[in-house]
Short mmCIF file of C-alpha atoms in Angstrom, two decimals:
data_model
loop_
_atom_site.label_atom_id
_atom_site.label_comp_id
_atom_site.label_asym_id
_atom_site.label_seq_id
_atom_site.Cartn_x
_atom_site.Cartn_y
_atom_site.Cartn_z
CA UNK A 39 0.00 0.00 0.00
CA UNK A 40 2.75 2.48 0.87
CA UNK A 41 4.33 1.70 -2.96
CA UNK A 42 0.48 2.80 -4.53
CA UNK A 43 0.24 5.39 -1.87
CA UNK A 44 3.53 7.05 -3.15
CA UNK A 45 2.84 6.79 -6.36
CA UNK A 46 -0.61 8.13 -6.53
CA UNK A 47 1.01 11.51 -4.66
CA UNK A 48 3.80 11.77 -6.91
CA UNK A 49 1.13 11.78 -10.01
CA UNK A 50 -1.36 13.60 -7.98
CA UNK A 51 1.55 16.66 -7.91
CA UNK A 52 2.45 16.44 -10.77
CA UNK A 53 -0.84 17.37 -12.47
CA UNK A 54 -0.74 20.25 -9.80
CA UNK A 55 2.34 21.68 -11.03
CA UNK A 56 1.49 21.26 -14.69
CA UNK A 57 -0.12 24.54 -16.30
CA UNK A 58 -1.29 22.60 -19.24
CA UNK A 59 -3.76 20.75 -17.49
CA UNK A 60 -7.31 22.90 -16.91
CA UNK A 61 -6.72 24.71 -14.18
CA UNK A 62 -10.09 23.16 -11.83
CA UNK A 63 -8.21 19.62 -12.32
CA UNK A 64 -5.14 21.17 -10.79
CA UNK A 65 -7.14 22.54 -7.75
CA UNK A 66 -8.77 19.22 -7.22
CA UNK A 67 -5.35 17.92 -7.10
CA UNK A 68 -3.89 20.06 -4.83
CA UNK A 69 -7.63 19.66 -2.86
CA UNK A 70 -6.55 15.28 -2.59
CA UNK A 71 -2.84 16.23 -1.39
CA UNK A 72 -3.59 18.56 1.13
CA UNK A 73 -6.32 16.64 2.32
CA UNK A 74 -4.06 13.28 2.39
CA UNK A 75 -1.63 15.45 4.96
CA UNK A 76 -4.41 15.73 6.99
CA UNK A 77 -5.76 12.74 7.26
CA UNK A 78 -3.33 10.01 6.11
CA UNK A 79 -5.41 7.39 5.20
CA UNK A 80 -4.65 5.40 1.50
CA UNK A 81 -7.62 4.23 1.41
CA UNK A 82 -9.50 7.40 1.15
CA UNK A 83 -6.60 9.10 -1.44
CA UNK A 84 -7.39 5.88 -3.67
CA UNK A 85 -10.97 6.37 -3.65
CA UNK A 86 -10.29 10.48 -4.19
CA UNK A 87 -7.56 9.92 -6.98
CA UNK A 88 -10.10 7.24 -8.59
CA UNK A 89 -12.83 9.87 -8.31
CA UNK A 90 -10.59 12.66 -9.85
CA UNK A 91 -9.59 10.34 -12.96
CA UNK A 92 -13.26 9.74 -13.81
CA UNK A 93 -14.44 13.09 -13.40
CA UNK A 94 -16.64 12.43 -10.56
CA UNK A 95 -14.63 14.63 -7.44
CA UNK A 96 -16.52 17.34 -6.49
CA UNK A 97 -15.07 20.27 -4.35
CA UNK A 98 -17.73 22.16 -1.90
CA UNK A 99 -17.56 25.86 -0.89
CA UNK A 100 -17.14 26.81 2.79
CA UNK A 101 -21.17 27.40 3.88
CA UNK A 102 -20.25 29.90 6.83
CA UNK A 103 -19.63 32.56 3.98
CA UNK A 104 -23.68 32.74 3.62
CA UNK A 105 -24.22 34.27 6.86
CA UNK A 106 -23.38 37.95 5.75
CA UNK A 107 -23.46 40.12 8.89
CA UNK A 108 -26.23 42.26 7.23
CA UNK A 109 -28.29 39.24 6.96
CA UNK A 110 -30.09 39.30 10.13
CA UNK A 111 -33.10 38.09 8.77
CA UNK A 112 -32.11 34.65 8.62
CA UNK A 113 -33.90 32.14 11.27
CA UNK A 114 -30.48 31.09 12.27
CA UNK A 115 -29.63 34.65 13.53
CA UNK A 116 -33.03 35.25 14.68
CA UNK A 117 -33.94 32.30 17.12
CA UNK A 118 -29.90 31.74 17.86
CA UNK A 119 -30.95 31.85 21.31
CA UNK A 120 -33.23 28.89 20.74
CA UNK A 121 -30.72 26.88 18.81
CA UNK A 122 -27.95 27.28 21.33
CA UNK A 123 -30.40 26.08 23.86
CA UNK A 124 -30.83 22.75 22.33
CA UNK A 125 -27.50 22.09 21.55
CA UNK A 126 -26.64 22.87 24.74
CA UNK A 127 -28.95 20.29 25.90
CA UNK A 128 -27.83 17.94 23.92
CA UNK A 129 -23.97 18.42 24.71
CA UNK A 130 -22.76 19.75 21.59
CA UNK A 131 -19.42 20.36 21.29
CA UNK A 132 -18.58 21.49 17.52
CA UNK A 133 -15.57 21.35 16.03
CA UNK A 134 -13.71 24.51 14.16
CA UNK A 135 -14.61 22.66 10.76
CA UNK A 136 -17.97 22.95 12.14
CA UNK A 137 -17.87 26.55 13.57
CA UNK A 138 -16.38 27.66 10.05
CA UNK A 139 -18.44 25.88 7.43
CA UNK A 140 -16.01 23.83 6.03
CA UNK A 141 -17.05 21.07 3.59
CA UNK A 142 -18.43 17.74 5.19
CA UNK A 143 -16.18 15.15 5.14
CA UNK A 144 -17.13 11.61 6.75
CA UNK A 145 -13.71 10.40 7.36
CA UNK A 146 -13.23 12.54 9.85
CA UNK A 147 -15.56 11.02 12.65
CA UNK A 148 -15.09 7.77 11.22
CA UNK A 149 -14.92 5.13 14.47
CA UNK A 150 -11.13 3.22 13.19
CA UNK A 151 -12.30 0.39 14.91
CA UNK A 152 -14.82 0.27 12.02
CA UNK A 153 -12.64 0.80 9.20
CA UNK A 154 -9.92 -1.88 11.04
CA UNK A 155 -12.54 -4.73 10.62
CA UNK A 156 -12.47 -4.60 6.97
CA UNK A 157 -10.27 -5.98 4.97
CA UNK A 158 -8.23 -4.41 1.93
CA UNK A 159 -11.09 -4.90 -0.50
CA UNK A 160 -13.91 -4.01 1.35
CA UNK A 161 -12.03 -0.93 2.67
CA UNK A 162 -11.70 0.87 -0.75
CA UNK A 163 -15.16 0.57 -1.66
CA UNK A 164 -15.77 1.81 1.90
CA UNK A 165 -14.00 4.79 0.89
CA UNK A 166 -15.37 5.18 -2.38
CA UNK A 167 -19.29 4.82 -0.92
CA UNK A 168 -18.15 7.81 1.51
CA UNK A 169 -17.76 9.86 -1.10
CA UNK A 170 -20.92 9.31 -3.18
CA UNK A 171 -22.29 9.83 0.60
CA UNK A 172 -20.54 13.02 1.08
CA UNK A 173 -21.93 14.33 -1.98
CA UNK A 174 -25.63 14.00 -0.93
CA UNK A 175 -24.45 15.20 2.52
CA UNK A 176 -22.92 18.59 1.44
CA UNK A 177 -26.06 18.83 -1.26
CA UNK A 178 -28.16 18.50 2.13
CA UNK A 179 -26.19 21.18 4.03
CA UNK A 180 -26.60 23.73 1.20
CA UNK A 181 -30.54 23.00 1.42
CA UNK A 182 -30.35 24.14 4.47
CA UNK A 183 -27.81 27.05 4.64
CA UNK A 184 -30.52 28.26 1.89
CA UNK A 185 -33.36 27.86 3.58
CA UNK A 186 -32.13 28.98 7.64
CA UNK A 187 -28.55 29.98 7.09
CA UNK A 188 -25.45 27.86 8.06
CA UNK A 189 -25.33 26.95 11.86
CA UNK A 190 -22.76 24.42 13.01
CA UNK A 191 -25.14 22.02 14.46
CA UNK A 192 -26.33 21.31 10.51
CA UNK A 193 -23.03 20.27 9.29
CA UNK A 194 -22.74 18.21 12.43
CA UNK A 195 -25.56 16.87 12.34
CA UNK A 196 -25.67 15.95 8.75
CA UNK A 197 -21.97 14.78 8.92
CA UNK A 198 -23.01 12.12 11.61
CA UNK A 199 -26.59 10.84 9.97
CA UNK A 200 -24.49 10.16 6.24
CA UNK A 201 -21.51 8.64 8.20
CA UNK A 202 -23.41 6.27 10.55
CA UNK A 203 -25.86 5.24 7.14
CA UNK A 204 -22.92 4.18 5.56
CA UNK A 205 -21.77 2.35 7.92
CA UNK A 206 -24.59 0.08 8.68
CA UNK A 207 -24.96 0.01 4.70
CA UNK A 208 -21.35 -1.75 4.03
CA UNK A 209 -20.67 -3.21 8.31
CA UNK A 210 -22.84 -6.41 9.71
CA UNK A 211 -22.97 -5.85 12.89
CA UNK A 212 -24.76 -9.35 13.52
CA UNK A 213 -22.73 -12.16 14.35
CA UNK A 214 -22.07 -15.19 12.44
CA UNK A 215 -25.32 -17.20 12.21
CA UNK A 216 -26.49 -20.93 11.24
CA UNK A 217 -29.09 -19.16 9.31
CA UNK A 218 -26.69 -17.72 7.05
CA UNK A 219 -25.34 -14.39 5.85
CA UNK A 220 -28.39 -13.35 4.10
CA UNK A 221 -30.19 -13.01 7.43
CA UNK A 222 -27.30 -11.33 8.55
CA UNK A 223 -27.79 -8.80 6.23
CA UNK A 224 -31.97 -8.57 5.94
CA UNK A 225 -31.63 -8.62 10.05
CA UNK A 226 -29.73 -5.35 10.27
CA UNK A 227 -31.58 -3.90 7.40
CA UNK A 228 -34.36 -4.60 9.48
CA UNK A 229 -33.35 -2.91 12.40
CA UNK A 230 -32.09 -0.18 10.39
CA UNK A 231 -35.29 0.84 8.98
CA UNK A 232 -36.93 1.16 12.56
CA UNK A 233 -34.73 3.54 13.68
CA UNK A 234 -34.95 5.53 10.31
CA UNK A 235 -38.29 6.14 10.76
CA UNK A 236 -38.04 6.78 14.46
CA UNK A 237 -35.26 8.71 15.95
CA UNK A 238 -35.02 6.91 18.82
CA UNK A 239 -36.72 3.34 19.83
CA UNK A 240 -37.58 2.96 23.37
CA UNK A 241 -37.17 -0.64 25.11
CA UNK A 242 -40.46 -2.58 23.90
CA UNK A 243 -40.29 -1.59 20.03
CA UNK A 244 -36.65 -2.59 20.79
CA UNK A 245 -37.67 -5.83 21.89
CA UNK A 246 -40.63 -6.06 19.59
CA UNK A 247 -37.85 -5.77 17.04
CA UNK A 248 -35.73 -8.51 18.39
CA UNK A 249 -38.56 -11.00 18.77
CA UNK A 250 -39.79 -10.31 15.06
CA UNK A 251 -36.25 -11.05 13.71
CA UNK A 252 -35.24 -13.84 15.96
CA UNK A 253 -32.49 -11.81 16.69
CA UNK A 254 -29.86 -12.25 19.34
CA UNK A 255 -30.60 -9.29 21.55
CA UNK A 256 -27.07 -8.80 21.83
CA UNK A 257 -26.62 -8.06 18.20
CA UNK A 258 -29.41 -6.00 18.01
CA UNK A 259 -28.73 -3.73 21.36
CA UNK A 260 -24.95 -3.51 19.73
CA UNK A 261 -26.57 -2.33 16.56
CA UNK A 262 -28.49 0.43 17.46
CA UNK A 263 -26.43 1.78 20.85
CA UNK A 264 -24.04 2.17 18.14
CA UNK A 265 -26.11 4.42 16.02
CA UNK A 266 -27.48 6.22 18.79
CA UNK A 267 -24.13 7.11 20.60
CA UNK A 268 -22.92 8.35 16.86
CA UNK A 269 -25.90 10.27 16.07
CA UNK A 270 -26.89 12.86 18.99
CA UNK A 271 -25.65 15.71 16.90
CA UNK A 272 -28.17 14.45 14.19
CA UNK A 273 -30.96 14.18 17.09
CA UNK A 274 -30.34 17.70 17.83
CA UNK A 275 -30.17 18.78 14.41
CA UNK A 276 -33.46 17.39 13.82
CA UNK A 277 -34.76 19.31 17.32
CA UNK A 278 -33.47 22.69 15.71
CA UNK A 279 -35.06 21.91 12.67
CA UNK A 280 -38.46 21.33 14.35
CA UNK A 281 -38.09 24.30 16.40
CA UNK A 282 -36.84 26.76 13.55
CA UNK A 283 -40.13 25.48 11.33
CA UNK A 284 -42.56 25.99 14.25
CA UNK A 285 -40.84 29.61 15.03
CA UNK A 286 -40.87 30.66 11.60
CA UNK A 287 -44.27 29.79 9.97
CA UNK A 288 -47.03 28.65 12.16
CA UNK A 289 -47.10 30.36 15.70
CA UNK A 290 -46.17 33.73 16.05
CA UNK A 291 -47.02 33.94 19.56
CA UNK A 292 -43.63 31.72 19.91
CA UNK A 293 -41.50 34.69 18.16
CA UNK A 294 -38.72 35.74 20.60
CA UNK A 295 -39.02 39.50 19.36
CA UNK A 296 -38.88 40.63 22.70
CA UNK A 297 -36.08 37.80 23.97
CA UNK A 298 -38.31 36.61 25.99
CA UNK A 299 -36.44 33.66 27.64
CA UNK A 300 -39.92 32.13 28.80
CA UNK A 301 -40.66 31.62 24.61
CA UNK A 302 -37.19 30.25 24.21
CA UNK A 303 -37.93 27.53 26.84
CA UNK A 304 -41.27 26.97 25.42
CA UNK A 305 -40.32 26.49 21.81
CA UNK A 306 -37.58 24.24 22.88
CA UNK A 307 -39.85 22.10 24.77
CA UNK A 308 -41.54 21.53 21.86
CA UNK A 309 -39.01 20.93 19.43
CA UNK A 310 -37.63 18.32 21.17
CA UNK A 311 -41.30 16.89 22.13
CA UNK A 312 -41.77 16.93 17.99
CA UNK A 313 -38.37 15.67 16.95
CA UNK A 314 -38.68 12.36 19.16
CA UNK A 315 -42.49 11.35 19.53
CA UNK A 316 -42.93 12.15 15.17
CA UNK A 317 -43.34 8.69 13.28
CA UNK A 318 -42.60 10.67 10.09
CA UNK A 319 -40.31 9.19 7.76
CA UNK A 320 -36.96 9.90 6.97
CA UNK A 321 -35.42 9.30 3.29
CA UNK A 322 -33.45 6.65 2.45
CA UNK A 323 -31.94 8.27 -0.08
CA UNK A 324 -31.09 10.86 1.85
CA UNK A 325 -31.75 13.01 4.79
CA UNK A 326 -35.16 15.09 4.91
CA UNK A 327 -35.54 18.49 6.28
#
């Protein structure tokens, strides 16, 4: 790996440094080198370099550049006090990627215990389903920059829902199983689809769940504590996104014009109420707003 690694940096540079080439293929491979120093993984400057020869890499803009300081009109600026309040609840700590807008990128809260497990193979077209991920992810982040203006908590939020999907897309989680791989894999897609259309399952559809699938209850409880550890910024990305609909087109009597603290509770009572009693589905395609 460290012989393809080398050479796919040395050609990588080289169309860099060449002014014949167009100069947008030269940025995108400056974009895979830089982002190589920073994250060192092969796997993911295969998948990039792969991307790049087949016209397929896409580079994002930085989404923090939409909230001009004139802008105050923006639901972001105007219930901020809301938003913080939720995230605070929910322990958010964002990142400075986060606090600055910069592109989502998956590999960077990818688990390595989870990319360890796989083997050479499987690995690659991890990487290479990360990026067709990160694609719809960043396409989902400049939905709703456009629609609320860019707050950390959506590129968060977003960057944990598209990186957890993937995983349980390509990782069993199930242990080997006399029944065969095939109800391995219908098992966990099983499981899967519950907690898509519910944020969060409490103990009897959890158990429902494991007695429908014959499931070892081990597996299962694995499964989704996984999901649910890896996806609180997407739970309170989904709160905010509750609470900035409710705010901004059907109850003005929840408006904090006034910064009324009193509203702020209220609204955020009822965000969060909304975003985890709602059976509304989710996309499987990708992630609804």
């Amino acid at each position: 790996m460290d012989y393809e690694r080398d050479v796919l940096l040395w050609y990588l540079g080289t169309v860099a440094d060449n002014a014949h080439y167009r100069p947008d293929l030269r940025n995108k491979a400056t974009y895979i080198i830089v982002s190589f120093m920073r994250h060192g993984n092969a796997y993911r400057l295969m998948a990039e370099a792969t991307a790049l020869a087949r016209g397929e890499l896409v580079m994002y803009p930085f989404q923090q550049v939409n909230n001009i300081p004139r802008n105050l009109g923006l639901p972001v600026r105007r219930f901020g006090q809301n938003i913080q309040a939720i995230t605070a609840a929910f322990g958010i700590i964002p990142t400075n990627a986060d606090y600055e807008g910069h592109p989502i990128e998956l590999i960077s809260i990818l688990d390595p215990a989870i990319e360890e497990s796989m083997n050479d193979n499987l690995r690659l077209e991890f990487h290479r389903a990360l990026l067709v991920k990160e694609q719809r992810a960043n396409a989902d982040l400049a939905r709703s920059v456009q629609r609320y203006g860019y707050h950390y908590i959506f590129r968060a939020g977003l960057q944990q829902y598209y990186m957890t999907k993937t995983v349980a897309e390509m990782i069993n989680f199930w242990t080997p199983d006399p029944r065969g791989n095939a109800y391995r894999v219908r098992t966990q897609n099983l499981c899967y689809a519950a907690i898509e259309r519910r944020l969060r399952l409490n103990n009897l559809e959890k158990m429902l769940l494991i007695r429908t699938t014959r499931s070892l209850p081990g597996d299962a409880l694995r499964f989704w504590a996984w999901i649910e550890k890896n996806r609180v910024a997407y739970h309170a990305m989904k709160a905010c996104v509750a609470l900035l609909n409710r705010l901004n087109c059907k109850d003005p009597c929840l408006l904090m014009q006034d910064g009324n603290a009193n509203f702020a509770l209220r609204a955020n009572f009822i965000a969060y109420d909304h975003a985890f009693q709602s059976q509304r589905s989710l996309s499987h395609a990708s992630c609804s707003f």
